[in-house]
Amino acid sequence: VKALPDAGSETLITLQKGALLGFLDVQDGWARMIFKRQYGYVATRKLPELRRVAATEEAGTADIPIAVYNSFYDVSDNDNNHNRISNLAVGGQRMSKTLQPGQVLDFNGEVGPFTARNGYKPAGALVDGELVFDVYGGGSCQVSSTLYNVVLQMPGIEIVHRRAHGPGGISYLPLGADAAVGTKTQNFIFRNHYPFPVRIDGTVQD
């Protein structure tokens, strides 16, 4: 992933073969995406396949999504970060489900509780704007925030409750485009108003 649509520009991240990416558009041979708080570009000649999301919500199928979004995580080689990545995987797995028409997803209630019993490990988390370590489920807000950016693309989904992290936000998404979870006041809740079920797939890859 390059910082500019130019092969000589800075490399933002190198992804492994098989990684799935969601792009905003394609121009002059470069696919554009959101990478943390900036745009990132991938040369389309390096992509084995390009698929479109469904043209309408009703046209979505098991193989054609109606909305996609990626966020990117730190791959530092230390125990705390290994725990965080593990929490992302647990959260993505617990988030993957089907919402029937009218059904509500309560992130804290269904993807949490963020406890060892549910497979979560202690890792860093933002608490009142400060980075605190050894919080079970640390990193879960990246799962909820990535899902929030999917939901924003879907007019048939009503956001019932959502809170941002605060003025400084988080580094892995554009400022204000996040959904904090894990406390009584920090939760992400939404309802499916489409006349059909909506399947959510969350995957930690690469």
Steps between C-alpha positions, in 0.01 A plus 500: 500500500660826383456853635446638148392352167867466410717186523785712637300644789522392865378149582241523778464127559587177322221243497524125456358311206126443535420815700156642414476878461210739463561786256324832450571526128749421226672756278791477256590150616497581873237382749442751780412411858501654847815414694472619859475882465600534137444342160695197388547375145550154353610434142216304338747298292605332826143394580393155379133604513281810534135459596228759546274525800133455416353784291200515737439360846242259357758362256727373779554125518703257707795578272435867413515733803301822523770681701863435595767671710855430615693643791867429563664390822848513647710187445769576759661186637430521873272312738257787556450548128464125441218508757340796323503320165352192669222722638432635152460144374268402787291814451477448124386144551241589765374789284441278197127427497175560314256776598139433413269788396433713807770329706746704709871433550628613839880486469581484872235238558575275204867547415579551870514463788872556455619235743751214508206260501399626155854463367624856546850579626645804682631767263522877458180704478398866508331584829389863546742601226798326662669181379463236773657155478367169629136571414322178404375536146739787419465566127129416484422860411679446169253223421198717588646803320567304182142370511377857555663604171315218325167600656549862385474374141162334562195730516280210613692467826399731787774594747331490841805585710860588422772700673835613365818464707539874553685799354821311420320201357688188401788472254374214281201686349420854385428740786148453636427187295508266798265327745628446854375196692556322828322712764142590592521823300729373224315258278403457135138401441318489167181360349437335163213677322551321171221258400762225473765347730843660506803278556806650673840342435794621705846365421847574631730421211862515392 
